[in-house]
């Protein structure tokens, strides 16, 4: 007789680990609802959160729970014995990243698998971030600059609850120990009356994107890009299919993040006091743990919008604890490259990760080079105010962002060199050509055609007068 997970997997066509993941994210909703009615001490709250999260990990990975349990134990010991030492961050960073990479080494296959390393990469950032919080607090206190953002060393139970938070233990979102403590203390409760409605909205959005992904992946599956049928398409259609495929691939992540965020909202931990001097309820004040800004994502007209809207909490973590800490390099591009290298390593050893993040570096650099040139030319800006020009520009930018996002995602999804290289060969390395040309040749050409502060041609000025 089939168990429920196996039956759902056969019915949906998804793998059993994927079904367990979705069921676990959905299980966090009733847990969040129960927690909001729980009137108890901090200790009881910690115990409820920790046991619920541990049960979710057990349901998904069984005995592999010991990997995260060991991480919690080591984190507690490092924080307890090195809280006043500058070695805390290096030791925490070295242990957690080292353990994760060893895990990748022994578990990596040719495809993306849902296994214990997936939630482990989430907790690695959370626990390294905790070490940074403690270290930064120590430095503030030593400099007599203690404020309400300083934290002391958490207990073992607190670290356990912080790590195994039910709605975020598998796929995030990330949040700090400071936020967790304010949540446990009840500081957010007076401002979360709209939590059920906001959580419902996130759930419905997540369910919608999950449905679109499931239907779309049947129409344009991953295997299509590796097939002979794809090779027979026209050059233009290859890029259109690749762009649509990439969009659907992103919807997979968006759906699970939205579902997880909805449950996290329901717990009441996501409050952000955007208007500290007002007491009128604003739904956006519950967006403190959002991982995907749907409005920004769907209206993307440049890759900077993707970065702004996608995997928000992870990007925020990397910005604070990697990008800004590389300030000593004295160059923003080097800091950006260093942050992307960290993200690639954090994802694993597959060559596809490194290619994708290098593509991100190139395209962001391209946009930063080109955008100021276009903004500095008055004639070009005047043309862009015309209705027809706006429509043409919008269609071009949507094609540019969707198609090249698909290009960048090919290595990230297919992972192994043989697969993503094959797809790139089929489309004749078009993305590489665009990025390299844009980074090294486009700016001088645009400056020659559209010099800064160029006024409209005299003939046109006279005509308009």
GROMACS .gro file of C-alpha atoms in nm:
model
  465
    1UNK     CA    1   0.000   0.000   0.000
    2UNK     CA    2   0.134   0.344  -0.094
    3UNK     CA    3   0.204   0.591   0.184
    4UNK     CA    4   0.048   0.940   0.140
    5UNK     CA    5   0.377   1.098   0.029
    6UNK     CA    6   0.437   0.832  -0.233
    7UNK     CA    7   0.078   0.860  -0.355
    8UNK     CA    8   0.104   1.237  -0.393
    9UNK     CA    9   0.434   1.199  -0.573
   10UNK     CA   10   0.282   0.955  -0.822
   11UNK     CA   11  -0.020   1.179  -0.872
   12UNK     CA   12   0.175   1.502  -0.927
   13UNK     CA   13   0.481   1.367  -1.101
   14UNK     CA   14   0.705   1.533  -0.841
   15UNK     CA   15   0.967   1.350  -0.640
   16UNK     CA   16   0.895   1.230  -0.288
   17UNK     CA   17   1.152   1.472  -0.135
   18UNK     CA   18   0.976   1.759  -0.316
   19UNK     CA   19   0.638   1.649  -0.180
   20UNK     CA   20   0.782   1.626   0.172
   21UNK     CA   21   0.925   1.975   0.133
   22UNK     CA   22   0.592   2.126   0.026
   23UNK     CA   23   0.398   1.940   0.298
   24UNK     CA   24   0.648   2.065   0.556
   25UNK     CA   25   0.613   2.425   0.445
   26UNK     CA   26   0.235   2.393   0.457
   27UNK     CA   27   0.251   2.230   0.803
   28UNK     CA   28   0.412   2.550   0.933
   29UNK     CA   29   0.081   2.735   0.881
   30UNK     CA   30  -0.116   2.558   1.157
   31UNK     CA   31   0.196   2.568   1.374
   32UNK     CA   32   0.211   2.944   1.327
   33UNK     CA   33  -0.158   2.979   1.405
   34UNK     CA   34  -0.117   2.774   1.723
   35UNK     CA   35   0.186   2.974   1.831
   36UNK     CA   36  -0.007   3.301   1.806
   37UNK     CA   37  -0.256   3.164   2.061
   38UNK     CA   38   0.021   3.034   2.288
   39UNK     CA   39   0.037   3.236   2.607
   40UNK     CA   40   0.351   3.105   2.771
   41UNK     CA   41   0.698   3.190   2.895
   42UNK     CA   42   0.995   3.238   2.661
   43UNK     CA   43   1.121   2.893   2.760
   44UNK     CA   44   0.798   2.723   2.656
   45UNK     CA   45   0.795   2.920   2.331
   46UNK     CA   46   1.151   2.812   2.257
   47UNK     CA   47   1.065   2.448   2.329
   48UNK     CA   48   0.758   2.458   2.101
   49UNK     CA   49   0.951   2.618   1.814
   50UNK     CA   50   1.251   2.388   1.852
   51UNK     CA   51   1.053   2.064   1.873
   52UNK     CA   52   0.830   2.163   1.580
   53UNK     CA   53   1.129   2.244   1.361
   54UNK     CA   54   1.314   1.929   1.459
   55UNK     CA   55   1.006   1.722   1.372
   56UNK     CA   56   0.996   1.885   1.028
   57UNK     CA   57   1.362   1.804   0.964
   58UNK     CA   58   1.308   1.446   1.082
   59UNK     CA   59   1.011   1.409   0.847
   60UNK     CA   60   1.224   1.520   0.554
   61UNK     CA   61   1.569   1.378   0.625
   62UNK     CA   62   1.540   1.126   0.907
   63UNK     CA   63   1.869   1.041   1.078
   64UNK     CA   64   2.046   1.310   0.877
   65UNK     CA   65   1.908   1.544   1.141
   66UNK     CA   66   2.240   1.491   1.320
   67UNK     CA   67   2.415   1.727   1.078
   68UNK     CA   68   2.210   2.026   1.190
   69UNK     CA   69   2.213   1.912   1.554
   70UNK     CA   70   2.593   1.906   1.546
   71UNK     CA   71   2.594   2.254   1.392
   72UNK     CA   72   2.379   2.382   1.679
   73UNK     CA   73   2.604   2.223   1.942
   74UNK     CA   74   2.924   2.358   1.786
   75UNK     CA   75   2.768   2.703   1.748
   76UNK     CA   76   2.671   2.713   2.115
   77UNK     CA   77   3.020   2.607   2.225
   78UNK     CA   78   3.196   2.855   1.997
   79UNK     CA   79   2.973   3.138   2.114
   80UNK     CA   80   3.018   3.041   2.479
   81UNK     CA   81   3.398   3.010   2.474
   82UNK     CA   82   3.495   3.267   2.210
   83UNK     CA   83   3.233   3.539   2.253
   84UNK     CA   84   3.500   3.784   2.369
   85UNK     CA   85   3.758   3.674   2.115
   86UNK     CA   86   3.820   3.805   1.762
   87UNK     CA   87   3.845   3.438   1.662
   88UNK     CA   88   3.470   3.382   1.695
   89UNK     CA   89   3.376   3.481   1.341
   90UNK     CA   90   3.669   3.303   1.166
   91UNK     CA   91   3.605   2.985   1.365
   92UNK     CA   92   3.232   2.989   1.304
   93UNK     CA   93   3.273   3.074   0.937
   94UNK     CA   94   3.542   2.809   0.888
   95UNK     CA   95   3.352   2.532   1.064
   96UNK     CA   96   3.011   2.587   0.910
   97UNK     CA   97   3.128   2.652   0.556
   98UNK     CA   98   3.380   2.369   0.579
   99UNK     CA   99   3.118   2.123   0.700
  100UNK     CA  100   2.877   2.229   0.426
  101UNK     CA  101   3.140   2.187   0.155
  102UNK     CA  102   3.237   1.843   0.285
  103UNK     CA  103   2.867   1.755   0.275
  104UNK     CA  104   2.847   1.873  -0.085
  105UNK     CA  105   3.150   1.665  -0.172
  106UNK     CA  106   2.996   1.342  -0.046
  107UNK     CA  107   2.638   1.401  -0.166
  108UNK     CA  108   2.666   1.591  -0.495
  109UNK     CA  109   2.521   1.427  -0.806
  110UNK     CA  110   2.463   1.540  -1.165
  111UNK     CA  111   2.128   1.696  -1.075
  112UNK     CA  112   1.992   1.921  -0.801
  113UNK     CA  113   1.878   1.688  -0.525
  114UNK     CA  114   1.665   1.771  -0.221
  115UNK     CA  115   1.876   1.630   0.060
  116UNK     CA  116   2.007   1.739   0.400
  117UNK     CA  117   2.254   1.985   0.247
  118UNK     CA  118   1.964   2.204   0.128
  119UNK     CA  119   1.842   2.313   0.475
  120UNK     CA  120   2.199   2.299   0.598
  121UNK     CA  121   2.305   2.577   0.364
  122UNK     CA  122   2.022   2.787   0.514
  123UNK     CA  123   2.133   2.727   0.872
  124UNK     CA  124   2.499   2.791   0.779
  125UNK     CA  125   2.417   3.152   0.696
  126UNK     CA  126   2.195   3.188   1.002
  127UNK     CA  127   2.458   3.058   1.244
  128UNK     CA  128   2.750   3.244   1.087
  129UNK     CA  129   2.533   3.556   1.101
  130UNK     CA  130   2.481   3.492   1.473
  131UNK     CA  131   2.859   3.491   1.524
  132UNK     CA  132   2.881   3.823   1.341
  133UNK     CA  133   2.603   3.967   1.560
  134UNK     CA  134   2.781   3.864   1.879
  135UNK     CA  135   3.117   3.989   1.751
  136UNK     CA  136   2.974   4.325   1.641
  137UNK     CA  137   2.800   4.361   1.978
  138UNK     CA  138   3.126   4.292   2.160
  139UNK     CA  139   3.303   4.563   1.961
  140UNK     CA  140   3.027   4.817   2.033
  141UNK     CA  141   3.030   4.740   2.405
  142UNK     CA  142   3.411   4.765   2.417
  143UNK     CA  143   3.384   5.109   2.254
  144UNK     CA  144   3.110   5.217   2.498
  145UNK     CA  145   2.858   5.233   2.211
  146UNK     CA  146   2.613   4.973   2.334
  147UNK     CA  147   2.265   5.014   2.182
  148UNK     CA  148   1.942   4.816   2.152
  149UNK     CA  149   2.089   4.613   1.866
  150UNK     CA  150   2.357   4.454   2.082
  151UNK     CA  151   2.300   4.092   2.186
  152UNK     CA  152   2.459   3.868   2.444
  153UNK     CA  153   2.546   3.499   2.407
  154UNK     CA  154   2.227   3.290   2.361
  155UNK     CA  155   2.154   2.973   2.553
  156UNK     CA  156   2.161   2.630   2.391
  157UNK     CA  157   1.780   2.617   2.386
  158UNK     CA  158   1.761   2.961   2.226
  159UNK     CA  159   2.013   2.866   1.957
  160UNK     CA  160   1.816   2.548   1.890
  161UNK     CA  161   1.486   2.733   1.849
  162UNK     CA  162   1.654   3.002   1.638
  163UNK     CA  163   1.799   2.735   1.407
  164UNK     CA  164   1.491   2.513   1.375
  165UNK     CA  165   1.228   2.784   1.330
  166UNK     CA  166   0.951   2.572   1.166
  167UNK     CA  167   0.859   2.794   0.871
  168UNK     CA  168   1.216   2.875   0.770
  169UNK     CA  169   1.425   2.574   0.867
  170UNK     CA  170   1.411   2.420   0.518
  171UNK     CA  171   1.420   2.707   0.266
  172UNK     CA  172   1.449   3.026   0.469
  173UNK     CA  173   1.388   3.316   0.494
  174UNK     CA  174   1.688   3.435   0.692
  175UNK     CA  175   1.647   3.654   0.999
  176UNK     CA  176   1.874   3.770   1.278
  177UNK     CA  177   1.889   3.669   1.643
  178UNK     CA  178   1.790   4.026   1.728
  179UNK     CA  179   1.465   3.987   1.533
  180UNK     CA  180   1.406   3.644   1.687
  181UNK     CA  181   1.445   3.780   2.040
  182UNK     CA  182   1.212   4.072   1.978
  183UNK     CA  183   0.959   3.825   1.839
  184UNK     CA  184   0.985   3.590   2.140
  185UNK     CA  185   0.954   3.881   2.382
  186UNK     CA  186   0.624   3.981   2.222
  187UNK     CA  187   0.752   4.317   2.097
  188UNK     CA  188   0.587   4.264   1.757
  189UNK     CA  189   0.250   4.141   1.879
  190UNK     CA  190   0.074   4.483   1.900
  191UNK     CA  191   0.149   4.546   1.532
  192UNK     CA  192   0.052   4.214   1.376
  193UNK     CA  193  -0.327   4.231   1.372
  194UNK     CA  194  -0.327   4.198   0.994
  195UNK     CA  195  -0.113   3.885   1.000
  196UNK     CA  196  -0.379   3.630   0.888
  197UNK     CA  197  -0.482   3.836   0.584
  198UNK     CA  198  -0.122   3.907   0.482
  199UNK     CA  199  -0.023   3.542   0.528
  200UNK     CA  200  -0.322   3.435   0.318
  201UNK     CA  201  -0.216   3.667   0.037
  202UNK     CA  202   0.135   3.518   0.040
  203UNK     CA  203  -0.009   3.167   0.042
  204UNK     CA  204  -0.234   3.236  -0.257
  205UNK     CA  205   0.051   3.394  -0.452
  206UNK     CA  206   0.271   3.095  -0.370
  207UNK     CA  207   0.005   2.847  -0.476
  208UNK     CA  208  -0.049   3.038  -0.801
  209UNK     CA  209   0.322   3.038  -0.891
  210UNK     CA  210   0.351   2.671  -0.799
  211UNK     CA  211   0.062   2.589  -1.033
  212UNK     CA  212   0.212   2.794  -1.316
  213UNK     CA  213   0.547   2.624  -1.265
  214UNK     CA  214   0.394   2.277  -1.268
  215UNK     CA  215   0.192   2.342  -1.584
  216UNK     CA  216   0.470   2.534  -1.757
  217UNK     CA  217   0.734   2.274  -1.682
  218UNK     CA  218   0.521   2.021  -1.866
  219UNK     CA  219   0.510   2.247  -2.172
  220UNK     CA  220   0.879   2.346  -2.165
  221UNK     CA  221   1.060   2.086  -1.952
  222UNK     CA  222   1.432   2.100  -1.881
  223UNK     CA  223   1.483   1.812  -2.122
  224UNK     CA  224   1.351   2.023  -2.411
  225UNK     CA  225   1.663   2.243  -2.410
  226UNK     CA  226   1.876   1.930  -2.448
  227UNK     CA  227   1.662   1.781  -2.722
  228UNK     CA  228   1.693   1.768  -3.098
  229UNK     CA  229   1.362   1.954  -3.128
  230UNK     CA  230   1.519   2.257  -2.958
  231UNK     CA  231   1.814   2.244  -3.198
  232UNK     CA  232   1.574   2.251  -3.494
  233UNK     CA  233   1.405   2.573  -3.383
  234UNK     CA  234   1.496   2.903  -3.546
  235UNK     CA  235   1.764   3.112  -3.377
  236UNK     CA  236   1.506   3.361  -3.249
  237UNK     CA  237   1.272   3.093  -3.118
  238UNK     CA  238   1.556   2.920  -2.936
  239UNK     CA  239   1.608   3.236  -2.735
  240UNK     CA  240   1.236   3.286  -2.674
  241UNK     CA  241   1.200   2.929  -2.550
  242UNK     CA  242   1.510   2.967  -2.332
  243UNK     CA  243   1.370   3.286  -2.181
  244UNK     CA  244   1.029   3.133  -2.109
  245UNK     CA  245   1.192   2.821  -1.967
  246UNK     CA  246   1.408   3.036  -1.738
  247UNK     CA  247   1.104   3.230  -1.619
  248UNK     CA  248   0.929   2.907  -1.527
  249UNK     CA  249   1.241   2.783  -1.349
  250UNK     CA  250   1.241   3.098  -1.134
  251UNK     CA  251   0.874   3.044  -1.050
  252UNK     CA  252   0.972   2.723  -0.873
  253UNK     CA  253   1.182   2.918  -0.624
  254UNK     CA  254   0.932   3.203  -0.600
  255UNK     CA  255   0.647   2.967  -0.515
  256UNK     CA  256   0.822   2.792  -0.227
  257UNK     CA  257   0.956   3.121  -0.088
  258UNK     CA  258   0.611   3.277  -0.092
  259UNK     CA  259   0.458   2.974   0.079
  260UNK     CA  260   0.732   2.977   0.343
  261UNK     CA  261   0.696   3.351   0.392
  262UNK     CA  262   0.322   3.318   0.447
  263UNK     CA  263   0.380   3.073   0.731
  264UNK     CA  264   0.655   3.293   0.875
  265UNK     CA  265   0.419   3.590   0.866
  266UNK     CA  266   0.158   3.387   1.051
  267UNK     CA  267   0.400   3.324   1.336
  268UNK     CA  268   0.431   3.700   1.376
  269UNK     CA  269   0.808   3.741   1.334
  270UNK     CA  270   0.805   3.947   1.014
  271UNK     CA  271   0.701   4.289   1.150
  272UNK     CA  272   0.908   4.583   1.027
  273UNK     CA  273   0.839   4.920   1.186
  274UNK     CA  274   0.854   5.124   0.868
  275UNK     CA  275   0.653   5.406   1.025
  276UNK     CA  276   0.765   5.432   1.388
  277UNK     CA  277   0.569   5.752   1.455
  278UNK     CA  278   0.238   5.616   1.326
  279UNK     CA  279   0.011   5.352   1.469
  280UNK     CA  280  -0.214   5.307   1.165
  281UNK     CA  281  -0.180   4.955   1.027
  282UNK     CA  282   0.015   4.919   0.705
  283UNK     CA  283   0.031   4.567   0.549
  284UNK     CA  284   0.385   4.631   0.425
  285UNK     CA  285   0.497   4.648   0.787
  286UNK     CA  286   0.476   4.267   0.783
  287UNK     CA  287   0.728   4.232   0.502
  288UNK     CA  288   1.036   4.213   0.723
  289UNK     CA  289   1.126   3.860   0.608
  290UNK     CA  290   1.014   3.874   0.246
  291UNK     CA  291   1.232   3.672   0.010
  292UNK     CA  292   1.072   3.776  -0.319
  293UNK     CA  293   0.930   4.114  -0.419
  294UNK     CA  294   0.672   4.000  -0.671
  295UNK     CA  295   0.586   4.345  -0.804
  296UNK     CA  296   0.948   4.434  -0.875
  297UNK     CA  297   1.017   4.092  -1.024
  298UNK     CA  298   0.724   4.093  -1.263
  299UNK     CA  299   0.798   4.449  -1.380
  300UNK     CA  300   1.166   4.386  -1.437
  301UNK     CA  301   1.329   4.600  -1.706
  302UNK     CA  302   1.690   4.549  -1.600
  303UNK     CA  303   1.889   4.285  -1.417
  304UNK     CA  304   1.930   4.510  -1.115
  305UNK     CA  305   1.557   4.455  -1.060
  306UNK     CA  306   1.612   4.078  -1.047
  307UNK     CA  307   1.877   4.122  -0.781
  308UNK     CA  308   1.659   4.365  -0.586
  309UNK     CA  309   1.356   4.135  -0.592
  310UNK     CA  310   1.494   3.779  -0.586
  311UNK     CA  311   1.617   3.587  -0.279
  312UNK     CA  312   1.601   3.913  -0.085
  313UNK     CA  313   1.704   3.792   0.261
  314UNK     CA  314   2.002   3.591   0.136
  315UNK     CA  315   2.120   3.885  -0.071
  316UNK     CA  316   2.076   4.111   0.231
  317UNK     CA  317   2.283   3.870   0.442
  318UNK     CA  318   2.561   3.861   0.182
  319UNK     CA  319   2.555   4.240   0.149
  320UNK     CA  320   2.602   4.288   0.524
  321UNK     CA  321   2.841   4.007   0.608
  322UNK     CA  322   3.041   3.965   0.288
  323UNK     CA  323   3.015   4.262   0.050
  324UNK     CA  324   3.055   4.534   0.313
  325UNK     CA  325   3.327   4.339   0.494
  326UNK     CA  326   3.530   4.343   0.171
  327UNK     CA  327   3.548   4.722   0.181
  328UNK     CA  328   3.922   4.694   0.252
  329UNK     CA  329   3.970   4.589  -0.113
  330UNK     CA  330   3.902   4.951  -0.204
  331UNK     CA  331   3.699   4.863  -0.511
  332UNK     CA  332   3.324   4.801  -0.534
  333UNK     CA  333   3.358   4.572  -0.834
  334UNK     CA  334   3.606   4.353  -0.645
  335UNK     CA  335   3.376   4.348  -0.342
  336UNK     CA  336   3.085   4.253  -0.569
  337UNK     CA  337   3.290   3.979  -0.734
  338UNK     CA  338   3.398   3.850  -0.393
  339UNK     CA  339   3.036   3.835  -0.276
  340UNK     CA  340   2.934   3.643  -0.589
  341UNK     CA  341   3.223   3.399  -0.546
  342UNK     CA  342   3.103   3.337  -0.190
  343UNK     CA  343   2.749   3.270  -0.319
  344UNK     CA  344   2.881   3.027  -0.579
  345UNK     CA  345   3.087   2.836  -0.322
  346UNK     CA  346   2.793   2.837  -0.080
  347UNK     CA  347   2.580   2.668  -0.348
  348UNK     CA  348   2.831   2.390  -0.415
  349UNK     CA  349   3.099   2.260  -0.649
  350UNK     CA  350   2.911   2.238  -0.979
  351UNK     CA  351   3.064   2.451  -1.252
  352UNK     CA  352   2.718   2.582  -1.339
  353UNK     CA  353   2.696   2.783  -1.017
  354UNK     CA  354   3.019   2.967  -1.089
  355UNK     CA  355   2.924   3.042  -1.448
  356UNK     CA  356   2.583   3.181  -1.345
  357UNK     CA  357   2.725   3.414  -1.081
  358UNK     CA  358   3.001   3.528  -1.316
  359UNK     CA  359   2.727   3.610  -1.568
  360UNK     CA  360   2.555   3.814  -1.297
  361UNK     CA  361   2.877   4.006  -1.240
  362UNK     CA  362   2.911   4.082  -1.611
  363UNK     CA  363   2.552   4.191  -1.663
  364UNK     CA  364   2.545   4.414  -1.354
  365UNK     CA  365   2.870   4.575  -1.464
  366UNK     CA  366   2.725   4.621  -1.813
  367UNK     CA  367   2.419   4.802  -1.681
  368UNK     CA  368   2.625   5.022  -1.451
  369UNK     CA  369   2.842   5.122  -1.748
  370UNK     CA  370   2.560   5.193  -1.993
  371UNK     CA  371   2.282   5.344  -1.781
  372UNK     CA  372   2.467   5.667  -1.681
  373UNK     CA  373   2.558   5.733  -2.047
  374UNK     CA  374   2.194   5.716  -2.153
  375UNK     CA  375   2.075   5.929  -1.861
  376UNK     CA  376   2.335   6.198  -1.933
  377UNK     CA  377   2.214   6.261  -2.289
  378UNK     CA  378   1.929   6.512  -2.302
  379UNK     CA  379   1.828   6.429  -2.659
  380UNK     CA  380   1.797   6.059  -2.584
  381UNK     CA  381   1.597   6.130  -2.269
  382UNK     CA  382   1.365   6.359  -2.463
  383UNK     CA  383   1.304   6.087  -2.722
  384UNK     CA  384   1.228   5.836  -2.446
  385UNK     CA  385   0.945   6.056  -2.320
  386UNK     CA  386   0.743   5.993  -2.637
  387UNK     CA  387   0.467   5.728  -2.596
  388UNK     CA  388   0.581   5.514  -2.889
  389UNK     CA  389   0.942   5.519  -2.769
  390UNK     CA  390   0.831   5.409  -2.422
  391UNK     CA  391   0.642   5.113  -2.567
  392UNK     CA  392   0.935   5.009  -2.788
  393UNK     CA  393   1.181   5.047  -2.500
  394UNK     CA  394   0.961   4.846  -2.265
  395UNK     CA  395   0.925   4.558  -2.513
  396UNK     CA  396   1.298   4.559  -2.584
  397UNK     CA  397   1.391   4.561  -2.216
  398UNK     CA  398   1.146   4.280  -2.133
  399UNK     CA  399   1.291   4.070  -2.415
  400UNK     CA  400   1.644   4.155  -2.297
  401UNK     CA  401   1.580   4.068  -1.932
  402UNK     CA  402   1.371   3.755  -1.985
  403UNK     CA  403   1.589   3.602  -2.257
  404UNK     CA  404   1.922   3.678  -2.091
  405UNK     CA  405   1.788   3.564  -1.754
  406UNK     CA  406   1.714   3.232  -1.922
  407UNK     CA  407   2.068   3.231  -2.057
  408UNK     CA  408   2.214   3.293  -1.712
  409UNK     CA  409   1.998   3.022  -1.553
  410UNK     CA  410   2.101   2.745  -1.793
  411UNK     CA  411   2.421   2.659  -1.597
  412UNK     CA  412   2.244   2.705  -1.261
  413UNK     CA  413   1.972   2.453  -1.347
  414UNK     CA  414   2.171   2.200  -1.552
  415UNK     CA  415   2.477   2.225  -1.325
  416UNK     CA  416   2.711   1.985  -1.507
  417UNK     CA  417   2.947   2.122  -1.771
  418UNK     CA  418   2.838   1.882  -2.046
  419UNK     CA  419   2.472   1.990  -2.025
  420UNK     CA  420   2.500   2.367  -1.999
  421UNK     CA  421   2.784   2.375  -2.253
  422UNK     CA  422   2.563   2.186  -2.499
  423UNK     CA  423   2.281   2.442  -2.463
  424UNK     CA  424   2.526   2.730  -2.502
  425UNK     CA  425   2.665   2.571  -2.817
  426UNK     CA  426   2.316   2.536  -2.962
  427UNK     CA  427   2.247   2.909  -2.917
  428UNK     CA  428   2.600   2.994  -3.036
  429UNK     CA  429   2.710   3.159  -2.712
  430UNK     CA  430   2.490   3.461  -2.777
  431UNK     CA  431   2.480   3.570  -2.411
  432UNK     CA  432   2.858   3.563  -2.379
  433UNK     CA  433   2.888   3.779  -2.691
  434UNK     CA  434   2.632   4.030  -2.558
  435UNK     CA  435   2.795   4.052  -2.214
  436UNK     CA  436   3.152   4.081  -2.338
  437UNK     CA  437   3.062   4.332  -2.607
  438UNK     CA  438   2.858   4.531  -2.357
  439UNK     CA  439   3.134   4.538  -2.096
  440UNK     CA  440   3.424   4.629  -2.323
  441UNK     CA  441   3.289   4.803  -2.632
  442UNK     CA  442   2.938   4.937  -2.585
  443UNK     CA  443   3.013   5.232  -2.358
  444UNK     CA  444   3.268   5.400  -2.592
  445UNK     CA  445   3.031   5.356  -2.886
  446UNK     CA  446   2.740   5.508  -2.694
  447UNK     CA  447   2.954   5.798  -2.576
  448UNK     CA  448   3.045   5.873  -2.936
  449UNK     CA  449   2.683   5.860  -3.051
  450UNK     CA  450   2.523   6.012  -2.740
  451UNK     CA  451   2.771   6.247  -2.571
  452UNK     CA  452   2.681   6.372  -2.221
  453UNK     CA  453   2.443   6.667  -2.196
  454UNK     CA  454   2.393   6.679  -2.573
  455UNK     CA  455   2.106   6.907  -2.657
  456UNK     CA  456   1.860   6.839  -2.937
  457UNK     CA  457   1.986   6.914  -3.288
  458UNK     CA  458   1.950   7.278  -3.390
  459UNK     CA  459   1.712   7.196  -3.676
  460UNK     CA  460   1.476   7.018  -3.440
  461UNK     CA  461   1.497   7.303  -3.186
  462UNK     CA  462   1.410   7.557  -3.458
  463UNK     CA  463   1.122   7.342  -3.582
  464UNK     CA  464   0.973   7.311  -3.236
  465UNK     CA  465   0.998   7.689  -3.186
   0.00000   0.00000   0.00000
